[in-house]
Tab-separated table of C-alpha atoms and ligand atoms in Angstrom:
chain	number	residue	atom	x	y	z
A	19	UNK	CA	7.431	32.613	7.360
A	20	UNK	CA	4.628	29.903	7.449
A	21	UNK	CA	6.148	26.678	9.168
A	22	UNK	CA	6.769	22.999	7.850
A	23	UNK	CA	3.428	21.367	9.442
A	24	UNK	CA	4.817	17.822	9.991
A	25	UNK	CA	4.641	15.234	7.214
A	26	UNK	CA	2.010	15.680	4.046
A	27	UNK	CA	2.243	12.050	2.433
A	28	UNK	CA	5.119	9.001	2.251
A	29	UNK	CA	5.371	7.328	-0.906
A	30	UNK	CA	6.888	4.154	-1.025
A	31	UNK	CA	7.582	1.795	-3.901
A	32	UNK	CA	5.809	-2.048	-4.329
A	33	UNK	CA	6.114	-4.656	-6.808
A	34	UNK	CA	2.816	-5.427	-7.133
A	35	UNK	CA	-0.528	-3.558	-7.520
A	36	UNK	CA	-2.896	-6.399	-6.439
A	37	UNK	CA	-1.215	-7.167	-3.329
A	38	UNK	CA	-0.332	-3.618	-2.364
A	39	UNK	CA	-4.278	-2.726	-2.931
A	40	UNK	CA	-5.725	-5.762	-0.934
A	41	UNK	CA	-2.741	-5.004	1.946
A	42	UNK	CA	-3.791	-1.626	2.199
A	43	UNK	CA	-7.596	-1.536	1.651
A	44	UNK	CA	-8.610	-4.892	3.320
A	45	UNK	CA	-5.950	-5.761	6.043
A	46	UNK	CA	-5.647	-2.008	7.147
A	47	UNK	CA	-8.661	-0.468	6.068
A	48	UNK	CA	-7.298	2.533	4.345
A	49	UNK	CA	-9.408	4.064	1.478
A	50	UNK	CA	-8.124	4.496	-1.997
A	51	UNK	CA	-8.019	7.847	-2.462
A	52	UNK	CA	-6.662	8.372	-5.848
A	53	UNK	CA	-6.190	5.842	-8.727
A	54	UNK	CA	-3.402	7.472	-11.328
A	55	UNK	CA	-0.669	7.039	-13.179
A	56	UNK	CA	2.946	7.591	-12.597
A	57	UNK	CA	3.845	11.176	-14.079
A	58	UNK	CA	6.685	10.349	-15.523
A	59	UNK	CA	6.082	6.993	-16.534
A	60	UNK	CA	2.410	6.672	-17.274
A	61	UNK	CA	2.446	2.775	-17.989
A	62	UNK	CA	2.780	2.166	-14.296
A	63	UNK	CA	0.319	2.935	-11.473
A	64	UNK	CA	0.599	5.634	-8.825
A	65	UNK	CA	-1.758	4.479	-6.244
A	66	UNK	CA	-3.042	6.875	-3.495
A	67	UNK	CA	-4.110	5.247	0.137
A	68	UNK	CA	-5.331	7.788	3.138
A	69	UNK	CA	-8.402	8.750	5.383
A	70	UNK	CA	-11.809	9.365	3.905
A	71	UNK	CA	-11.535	12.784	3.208
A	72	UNK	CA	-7.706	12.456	1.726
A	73	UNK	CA	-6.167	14.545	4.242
A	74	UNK	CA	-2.593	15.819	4.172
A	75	UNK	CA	-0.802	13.514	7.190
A	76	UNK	CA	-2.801	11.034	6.129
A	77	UNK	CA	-1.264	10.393	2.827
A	78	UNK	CA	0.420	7.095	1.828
A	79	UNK	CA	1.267	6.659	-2.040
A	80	UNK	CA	2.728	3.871	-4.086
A	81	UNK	CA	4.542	3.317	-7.197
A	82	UNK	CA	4.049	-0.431	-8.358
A	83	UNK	CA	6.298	-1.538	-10.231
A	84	UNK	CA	5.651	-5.110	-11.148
A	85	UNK	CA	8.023	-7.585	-10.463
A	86	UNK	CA	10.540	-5.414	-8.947
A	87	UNK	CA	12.965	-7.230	-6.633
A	88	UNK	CA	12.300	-6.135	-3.267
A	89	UNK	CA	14.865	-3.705	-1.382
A	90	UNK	CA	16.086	-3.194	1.628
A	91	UNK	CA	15.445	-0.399	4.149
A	92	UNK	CA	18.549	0.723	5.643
A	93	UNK	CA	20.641	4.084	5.527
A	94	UNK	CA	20.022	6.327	3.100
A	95	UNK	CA	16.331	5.971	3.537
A	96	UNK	CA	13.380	6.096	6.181
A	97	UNK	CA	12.873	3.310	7.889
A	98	UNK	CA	9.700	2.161	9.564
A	99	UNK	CA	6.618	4.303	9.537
A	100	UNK	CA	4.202	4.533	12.120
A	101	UNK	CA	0.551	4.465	11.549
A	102	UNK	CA	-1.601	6.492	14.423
A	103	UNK	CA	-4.393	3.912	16.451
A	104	UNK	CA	-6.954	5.354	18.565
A	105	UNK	CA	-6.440	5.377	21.999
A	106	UNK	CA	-7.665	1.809	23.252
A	107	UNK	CA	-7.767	0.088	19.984
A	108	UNK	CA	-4.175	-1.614	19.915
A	109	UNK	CA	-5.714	-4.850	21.014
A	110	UNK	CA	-8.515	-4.996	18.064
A	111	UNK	CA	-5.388	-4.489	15.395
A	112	UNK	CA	-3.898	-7.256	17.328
A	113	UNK	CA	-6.978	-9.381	16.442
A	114	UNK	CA	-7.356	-7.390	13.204
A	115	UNK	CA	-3.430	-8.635	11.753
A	116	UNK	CA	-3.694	-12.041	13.022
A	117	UNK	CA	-7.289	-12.922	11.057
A	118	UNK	CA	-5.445	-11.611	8.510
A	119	UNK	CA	-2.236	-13.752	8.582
A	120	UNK	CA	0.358	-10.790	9.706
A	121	UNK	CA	2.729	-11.573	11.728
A	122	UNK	CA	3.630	-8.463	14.644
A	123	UNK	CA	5.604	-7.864	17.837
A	124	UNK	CA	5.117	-5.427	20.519
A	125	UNK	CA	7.423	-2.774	19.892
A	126	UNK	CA	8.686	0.604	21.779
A	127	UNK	CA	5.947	2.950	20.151
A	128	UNK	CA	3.355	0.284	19.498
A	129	UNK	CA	2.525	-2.951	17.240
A	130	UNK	CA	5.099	-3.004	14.637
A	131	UNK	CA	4.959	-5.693	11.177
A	132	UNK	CA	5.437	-5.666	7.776
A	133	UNK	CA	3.323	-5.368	4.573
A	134	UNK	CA	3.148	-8.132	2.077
A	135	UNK	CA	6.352	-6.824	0.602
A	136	UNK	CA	8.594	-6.139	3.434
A	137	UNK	CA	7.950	-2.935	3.968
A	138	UNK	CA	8.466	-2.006	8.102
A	139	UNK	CA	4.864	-0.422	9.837
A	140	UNK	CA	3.964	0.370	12.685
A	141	UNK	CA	0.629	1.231	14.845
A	142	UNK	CA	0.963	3.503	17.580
A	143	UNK	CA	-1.670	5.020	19.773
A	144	UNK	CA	-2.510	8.548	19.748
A	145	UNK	CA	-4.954	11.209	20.651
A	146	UNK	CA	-3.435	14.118	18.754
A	147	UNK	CA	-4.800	15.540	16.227
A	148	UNK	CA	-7.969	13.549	17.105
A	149	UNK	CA	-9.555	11.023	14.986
A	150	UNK	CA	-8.803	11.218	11.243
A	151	UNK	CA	-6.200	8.311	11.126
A	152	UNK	CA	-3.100	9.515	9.190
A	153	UNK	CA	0.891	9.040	10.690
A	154	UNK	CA	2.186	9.470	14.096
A	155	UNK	CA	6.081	9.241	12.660
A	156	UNK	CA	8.350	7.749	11.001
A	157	UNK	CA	12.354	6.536	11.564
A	158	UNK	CA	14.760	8.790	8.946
A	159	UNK	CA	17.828	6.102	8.960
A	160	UNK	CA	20.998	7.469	8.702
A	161	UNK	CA	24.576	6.285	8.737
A	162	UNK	CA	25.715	9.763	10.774
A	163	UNK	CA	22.803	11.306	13.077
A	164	UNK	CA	24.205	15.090	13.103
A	165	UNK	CA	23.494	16.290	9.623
A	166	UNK	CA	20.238	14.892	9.930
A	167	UNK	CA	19.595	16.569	13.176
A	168	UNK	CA	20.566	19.666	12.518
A	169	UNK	CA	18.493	19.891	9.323
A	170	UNK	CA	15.236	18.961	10.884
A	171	UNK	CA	16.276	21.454	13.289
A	172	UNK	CA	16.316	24.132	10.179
A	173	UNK	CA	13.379	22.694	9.108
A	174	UNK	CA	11.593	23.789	12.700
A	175	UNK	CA	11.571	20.041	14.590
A	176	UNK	CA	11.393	20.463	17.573
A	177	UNK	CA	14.123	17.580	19.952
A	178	UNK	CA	11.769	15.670	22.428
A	179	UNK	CA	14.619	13.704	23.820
A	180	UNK	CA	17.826	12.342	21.758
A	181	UNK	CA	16.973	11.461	17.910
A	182	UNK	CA	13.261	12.040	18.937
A	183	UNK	CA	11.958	14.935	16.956
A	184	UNK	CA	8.676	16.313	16.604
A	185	UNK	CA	7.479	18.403	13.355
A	186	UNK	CA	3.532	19.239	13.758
A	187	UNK	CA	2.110	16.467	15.003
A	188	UNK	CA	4.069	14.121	13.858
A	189	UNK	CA	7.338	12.256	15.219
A	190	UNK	CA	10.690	11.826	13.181
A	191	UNK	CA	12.857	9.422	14.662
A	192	UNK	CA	16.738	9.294	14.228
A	193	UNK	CA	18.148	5.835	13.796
A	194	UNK	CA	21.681	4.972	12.964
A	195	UNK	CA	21.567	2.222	10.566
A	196	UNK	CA	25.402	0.833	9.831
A	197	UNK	CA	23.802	-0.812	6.382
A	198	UNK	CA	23.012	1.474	3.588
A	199	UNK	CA	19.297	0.532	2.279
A	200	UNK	CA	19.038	-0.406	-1.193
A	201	UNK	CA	15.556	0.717	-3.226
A	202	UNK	CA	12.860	-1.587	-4.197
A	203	UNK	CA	9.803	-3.262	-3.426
A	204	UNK	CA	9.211	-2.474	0.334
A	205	UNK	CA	11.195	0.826	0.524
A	206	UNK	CA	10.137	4.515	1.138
A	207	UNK	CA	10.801	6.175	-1.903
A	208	UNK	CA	10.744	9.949	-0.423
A	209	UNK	CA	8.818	11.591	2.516
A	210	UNK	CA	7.098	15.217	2.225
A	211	UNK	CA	6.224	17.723	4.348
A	212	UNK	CA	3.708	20.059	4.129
A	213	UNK	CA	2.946	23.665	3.885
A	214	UNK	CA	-0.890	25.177	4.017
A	215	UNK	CA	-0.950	26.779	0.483
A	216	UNK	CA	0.865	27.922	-2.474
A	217	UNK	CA	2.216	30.719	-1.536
A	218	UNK	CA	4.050	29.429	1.629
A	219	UNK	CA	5.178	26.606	-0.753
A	220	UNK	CA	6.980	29.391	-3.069
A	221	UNK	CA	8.452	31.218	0.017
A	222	UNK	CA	9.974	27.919	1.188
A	223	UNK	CA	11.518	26.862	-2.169
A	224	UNK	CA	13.103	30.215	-2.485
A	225	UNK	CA	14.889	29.882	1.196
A	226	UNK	CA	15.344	26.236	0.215
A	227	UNK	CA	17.253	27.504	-2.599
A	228	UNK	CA	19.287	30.208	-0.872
A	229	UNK	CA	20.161	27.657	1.976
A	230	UNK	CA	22.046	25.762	-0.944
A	231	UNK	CA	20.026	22.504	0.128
A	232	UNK	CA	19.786	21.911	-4.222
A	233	UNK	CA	16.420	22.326	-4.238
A	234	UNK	CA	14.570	21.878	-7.458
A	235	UNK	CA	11.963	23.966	-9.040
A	236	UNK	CA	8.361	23.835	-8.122
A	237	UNK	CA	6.525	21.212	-9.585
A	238	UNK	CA	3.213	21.188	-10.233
A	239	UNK	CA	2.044	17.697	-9.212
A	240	UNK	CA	-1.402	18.228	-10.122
A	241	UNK	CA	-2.944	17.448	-6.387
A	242	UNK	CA	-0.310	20.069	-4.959
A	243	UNK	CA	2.812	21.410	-5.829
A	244	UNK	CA	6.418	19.969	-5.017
A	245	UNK	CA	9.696	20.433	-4.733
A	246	UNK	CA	12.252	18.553	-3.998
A	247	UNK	CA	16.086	18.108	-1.784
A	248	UNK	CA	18.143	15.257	-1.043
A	249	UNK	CA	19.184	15.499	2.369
A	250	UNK	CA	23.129	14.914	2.824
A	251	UNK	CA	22.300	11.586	4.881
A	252	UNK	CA	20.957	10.179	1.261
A	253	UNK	CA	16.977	10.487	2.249
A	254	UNK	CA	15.011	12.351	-0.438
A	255	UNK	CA	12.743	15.016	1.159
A	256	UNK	CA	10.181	16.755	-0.416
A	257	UNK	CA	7.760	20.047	0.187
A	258	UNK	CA	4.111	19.883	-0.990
A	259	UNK	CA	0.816	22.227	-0.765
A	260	UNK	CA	-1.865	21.312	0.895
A	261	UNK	CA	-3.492	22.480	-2.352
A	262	UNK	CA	-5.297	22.533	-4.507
A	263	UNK	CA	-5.910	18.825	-2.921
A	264	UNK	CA	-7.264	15.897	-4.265
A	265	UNK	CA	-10.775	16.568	-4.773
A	266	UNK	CA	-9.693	18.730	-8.058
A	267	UNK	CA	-10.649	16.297	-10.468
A	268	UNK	CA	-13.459	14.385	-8.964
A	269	UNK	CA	-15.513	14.882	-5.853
A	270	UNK	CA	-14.618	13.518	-2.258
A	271	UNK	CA	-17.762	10.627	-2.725
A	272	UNK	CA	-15.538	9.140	-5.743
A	273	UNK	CA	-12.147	9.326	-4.463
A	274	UNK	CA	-10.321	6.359	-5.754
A	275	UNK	CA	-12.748	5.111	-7.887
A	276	UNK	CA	-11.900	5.895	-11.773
A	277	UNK	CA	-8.232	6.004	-13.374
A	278	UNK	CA	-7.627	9.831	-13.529
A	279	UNK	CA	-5.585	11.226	-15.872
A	280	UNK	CA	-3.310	14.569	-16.164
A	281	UNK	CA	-4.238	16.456	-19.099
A	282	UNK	CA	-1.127	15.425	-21.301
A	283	UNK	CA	-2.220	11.871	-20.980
A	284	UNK	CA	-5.598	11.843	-21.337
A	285	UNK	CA	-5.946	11.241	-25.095
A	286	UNK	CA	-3.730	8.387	-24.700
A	287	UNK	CA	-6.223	6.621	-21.723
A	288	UNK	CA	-7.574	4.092	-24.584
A	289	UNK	CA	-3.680	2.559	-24.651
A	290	UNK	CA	-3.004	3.378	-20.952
A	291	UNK	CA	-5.935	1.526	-19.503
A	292	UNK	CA	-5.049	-2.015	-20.539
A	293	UNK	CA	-1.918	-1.916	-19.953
A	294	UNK	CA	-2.435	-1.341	-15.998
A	295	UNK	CA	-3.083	-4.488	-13.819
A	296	UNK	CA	-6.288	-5.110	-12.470
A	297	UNK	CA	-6.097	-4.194	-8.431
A	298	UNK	CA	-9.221	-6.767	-7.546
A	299	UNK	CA	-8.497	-10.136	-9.206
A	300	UNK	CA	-12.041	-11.725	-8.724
A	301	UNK	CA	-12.932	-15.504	-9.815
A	302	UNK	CA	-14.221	-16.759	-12.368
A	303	UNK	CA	-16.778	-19.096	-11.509
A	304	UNK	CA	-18.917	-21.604	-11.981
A	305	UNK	CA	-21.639	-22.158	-9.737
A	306	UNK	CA	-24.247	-24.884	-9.524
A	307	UNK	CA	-27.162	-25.068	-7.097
A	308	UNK	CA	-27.794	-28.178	-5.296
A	309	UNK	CA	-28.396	-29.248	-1.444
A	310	UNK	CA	-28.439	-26.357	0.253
A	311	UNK	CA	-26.226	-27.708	3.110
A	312	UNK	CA	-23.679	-29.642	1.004
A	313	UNK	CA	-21.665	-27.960	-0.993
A	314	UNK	CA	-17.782	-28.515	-3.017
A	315	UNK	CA	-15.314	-26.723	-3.726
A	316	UNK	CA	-13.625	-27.643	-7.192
A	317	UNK	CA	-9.971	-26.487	-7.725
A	318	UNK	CA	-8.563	-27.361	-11.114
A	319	UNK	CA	-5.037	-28.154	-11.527
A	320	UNK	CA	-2.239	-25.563	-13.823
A	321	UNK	CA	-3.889	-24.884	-16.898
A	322	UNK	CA	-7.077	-25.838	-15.939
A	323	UNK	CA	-10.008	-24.792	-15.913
A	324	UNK	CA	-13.328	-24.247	-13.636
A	325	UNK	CA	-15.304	-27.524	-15.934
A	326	UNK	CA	-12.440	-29.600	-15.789
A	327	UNK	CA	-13.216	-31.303	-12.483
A	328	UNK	CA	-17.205	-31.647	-12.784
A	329	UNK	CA	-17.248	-35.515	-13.872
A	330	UNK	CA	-15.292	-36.213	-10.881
A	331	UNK	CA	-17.702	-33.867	-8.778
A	332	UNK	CA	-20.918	-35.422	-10.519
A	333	UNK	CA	-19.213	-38.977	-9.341
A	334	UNK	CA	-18.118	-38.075	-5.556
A	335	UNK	CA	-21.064	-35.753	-4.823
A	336	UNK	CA	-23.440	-35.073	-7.327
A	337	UNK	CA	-26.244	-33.516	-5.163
A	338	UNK	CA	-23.845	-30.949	-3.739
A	339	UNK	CA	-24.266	-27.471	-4.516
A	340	UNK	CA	-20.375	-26.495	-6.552
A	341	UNK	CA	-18.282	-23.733	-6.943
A	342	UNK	CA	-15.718	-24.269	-9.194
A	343	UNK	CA	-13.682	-20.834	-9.198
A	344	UNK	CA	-10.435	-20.586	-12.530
A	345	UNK	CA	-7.003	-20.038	-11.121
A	346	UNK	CA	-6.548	-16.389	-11.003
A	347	UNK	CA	-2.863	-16.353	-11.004
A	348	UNK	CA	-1.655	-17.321	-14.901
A	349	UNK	CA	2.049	-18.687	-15.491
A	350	UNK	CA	2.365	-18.108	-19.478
A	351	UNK	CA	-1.248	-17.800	-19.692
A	352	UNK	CA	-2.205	-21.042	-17.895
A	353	UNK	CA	-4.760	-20.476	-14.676
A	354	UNK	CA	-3.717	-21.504	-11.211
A	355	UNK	CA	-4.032	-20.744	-7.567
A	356	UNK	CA	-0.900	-18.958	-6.435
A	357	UNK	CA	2.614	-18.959	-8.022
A	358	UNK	CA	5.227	-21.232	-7.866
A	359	UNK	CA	8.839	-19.500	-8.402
A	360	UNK	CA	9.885	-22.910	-10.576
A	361	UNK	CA	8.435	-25.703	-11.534
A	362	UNK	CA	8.086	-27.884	-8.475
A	363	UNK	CA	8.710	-25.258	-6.275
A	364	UNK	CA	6.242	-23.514	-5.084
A	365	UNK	CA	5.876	-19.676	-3.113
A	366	UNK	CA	4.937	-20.681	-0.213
A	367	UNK	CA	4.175	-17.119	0.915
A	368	UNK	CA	1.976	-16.271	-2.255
A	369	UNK	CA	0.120	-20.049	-0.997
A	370	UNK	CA	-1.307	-19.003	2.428
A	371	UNK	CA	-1.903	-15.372	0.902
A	372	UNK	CA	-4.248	-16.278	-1.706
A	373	UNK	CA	-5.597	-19.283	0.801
A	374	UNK	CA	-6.757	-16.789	2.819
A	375	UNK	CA	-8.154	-14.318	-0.051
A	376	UNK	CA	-10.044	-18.012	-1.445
A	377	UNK	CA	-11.065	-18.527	2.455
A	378	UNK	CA	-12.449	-14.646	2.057
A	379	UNK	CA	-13.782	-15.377	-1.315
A	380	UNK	CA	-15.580	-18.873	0.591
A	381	UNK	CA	-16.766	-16.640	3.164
A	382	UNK	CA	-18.985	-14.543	0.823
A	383	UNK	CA	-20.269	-17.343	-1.482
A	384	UNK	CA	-21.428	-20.388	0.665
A	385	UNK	CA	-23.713	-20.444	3.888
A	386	UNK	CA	-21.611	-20.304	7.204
A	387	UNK	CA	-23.784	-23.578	8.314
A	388	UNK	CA	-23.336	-25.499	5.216
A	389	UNK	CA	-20.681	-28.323	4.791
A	390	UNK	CA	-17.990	-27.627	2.469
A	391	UNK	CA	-15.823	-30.049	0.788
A	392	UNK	CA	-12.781	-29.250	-1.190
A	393	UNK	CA	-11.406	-31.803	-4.417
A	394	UNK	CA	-8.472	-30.032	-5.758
A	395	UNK	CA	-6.052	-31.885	-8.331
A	396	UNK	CA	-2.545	-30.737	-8.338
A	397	UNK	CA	-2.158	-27.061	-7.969
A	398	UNK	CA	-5.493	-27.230	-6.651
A	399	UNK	CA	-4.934	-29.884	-4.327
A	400	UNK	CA	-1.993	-27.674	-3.136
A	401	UNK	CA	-4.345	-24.614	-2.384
A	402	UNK	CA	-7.059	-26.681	-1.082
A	403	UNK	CA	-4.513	-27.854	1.440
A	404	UNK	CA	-2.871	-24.248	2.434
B	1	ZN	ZN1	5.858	12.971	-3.249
């Protein structure tokens, strides 16, 4: 019989596509490897993240579901997963997180933080298997460790020391968590393992089954086939194929790129499409040449637009060069910088966030040597400040 080869993907749920894609893709660099829908719910994204070539062990997939009140890992559920680094390259992804705004501490396997959402990371460093990014572990918490242990010892883990397994290359850590987790935004929604092929995937749902571990059918997930267990500590565990792999409906260059559809949704793409949120929220913007070396920034206030603040402009600095970007947040339809949870109170956490995507945004648009100025009113003002 063809052994479990350590973990095949993690997917984990978010509340929000635009800030899971920029976390992912821009702060750690991870390519979008497939852009589809939720099977079972095709309104809603299912977001693919991994290495360039879409590996197994390399796989990290969300569900956003937008606006969903974030959960919290605990029993019941893994826990933190670790992310391999290269040998050596800890301290760039220390300089890496902080340009970036994330907060980290210096943990027992390496860096550990937390995504935009909550959800607990980790980088470690690590040789094996070389290159080709992917997972060195992740914690399985639990609110009793010997179940647990003695399944992964079933499943072939190897014990490196006590609640320190290793499955292929990859490390499964026991941790007794007295708090049961609760699911949401920022929680692992189920971990899988992975087998080589189809046929080993068949053999091990059929000793699944006779073990009595309730394991469903195989399902065919389009990218592999799955099936499924809930483990009696609460953690759902799946069993995927390496194949047919992720390059069956468009080639490894365009990974990522278009929505792809299953078959039984495809003649329903014209509805589907609009419905999903856009992943990059660009600008709109006005922009108006002028001295090269002067330029300002306009920043309307809620509701707003990018013209409402040009007399003022024409009036403080009318030989500037502008850029006067729209809010690209909307509360009932009205533009504005970042969100504010009720009126007069603002989120201060969605603030610096988008500060920093405007100071990217900045970056790109105006001459590093040039002057900038910023006149915000309002909501502006407030962004312009962050
Ligand atoms: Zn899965």
């Amino acid at each position: 019989m063809t052994p479990l080869q350590g973990i095949h993907h993690i997917t984990a749920i978010s509340g929000s596509a635009h800030r899971n894609y920029r976390f992912y893709t821009k702060v750690l660099g991870m390519r979008m490897v497939k852009k589809t829908v939720n099977f079972d719910d095709p309104g809603t994204y299912h977001l693919y993240y991994g290495n360039e070539k879409a590996d197994p062990g390399t796989l990290l997939p969300f569900f956003p579901w937008e606006g969903s009140a974030p959960g919290r890992q605990g029993a019941g559920q893994t826990g933190r997963i670790y992310l391999k680094a290269e040998p050596g390259s800890l301290a760039g992804w220390r300089e890496r997180l902080a340009r970036y705004g994330v907060a980290f501490v210096d943990g027992r396997y390496g860096l550990e933080f937390q995504d935009d959402e909550g959800m607990l990371l980790g980088l470690a460093e690590s040789n094996e298997p070389p290159g080709q990014g992917g997972f060195w572990g992740l914690e399985l918490r639990v609110s009793e460790a010997g179940s647990m242990e003695s399944l992964l010892e079933k499943m072939g883990a190897r014990r490196v020391e006590p609640g320190h397994f290793q499955l292929g290359p990859h490390h499964l850590l026991v941790v007794a968590d007295p708090q049961r987790g609760t699911s949401g935004a920022g929680t692992v929604h189920h971990v899988a393992f992975r087998l080589p092929d189809e046929e080993s995937h068949r053999e091990w749902q059929g000793r699944a089954a006779a073990w009595g571990w309730g394991a469903t059918p195989v399902i065919d997930r389009n990218y592999f086939k799955a099936f499924y267990f809930r483990t009696r500590a609460g953690i759902l565990f799946e069993v995927s194929s390496d194949t047919p792999g992720f390059t069956v409906d468009e080639p490894l260059e365009d990974l990522g790129k278009a929505l792809q559809l299953p078959a039984q949704y495809e003649a329903h793409r014209a509805r589907i499409e609009p419905i999903l949120p856009p992943l990059e929220v660009p600008y709109h913007v006005l922009r108006k040449p002028g001295d090269v070396r002067e330029w300002v920034l306009a920043l309307h206030g809620t509701g707003g637009d990018e013209h409402d603040l040009l007399p003022l402009v024409a009036r403080v600095h009318g030989r500037a060069s502008l850029l006067s970007p729209r809010g690209n947040v909307l509360e009932q339809g009205m533009p504005r910088y970042f969100r504010r949870l009720a009126p007069g109170v603002l989120d201060e956490a969605d603030a610096s966030r988008r500060a920093r995507d405007m100071e990217e945004f900045l970056a790109d648009q105006v001459p590093a040597a040039a002057r900038l100025t910023a006149l915000g009113y309002s909501n502006g003002a407030n962004l312009a400040a962050a």
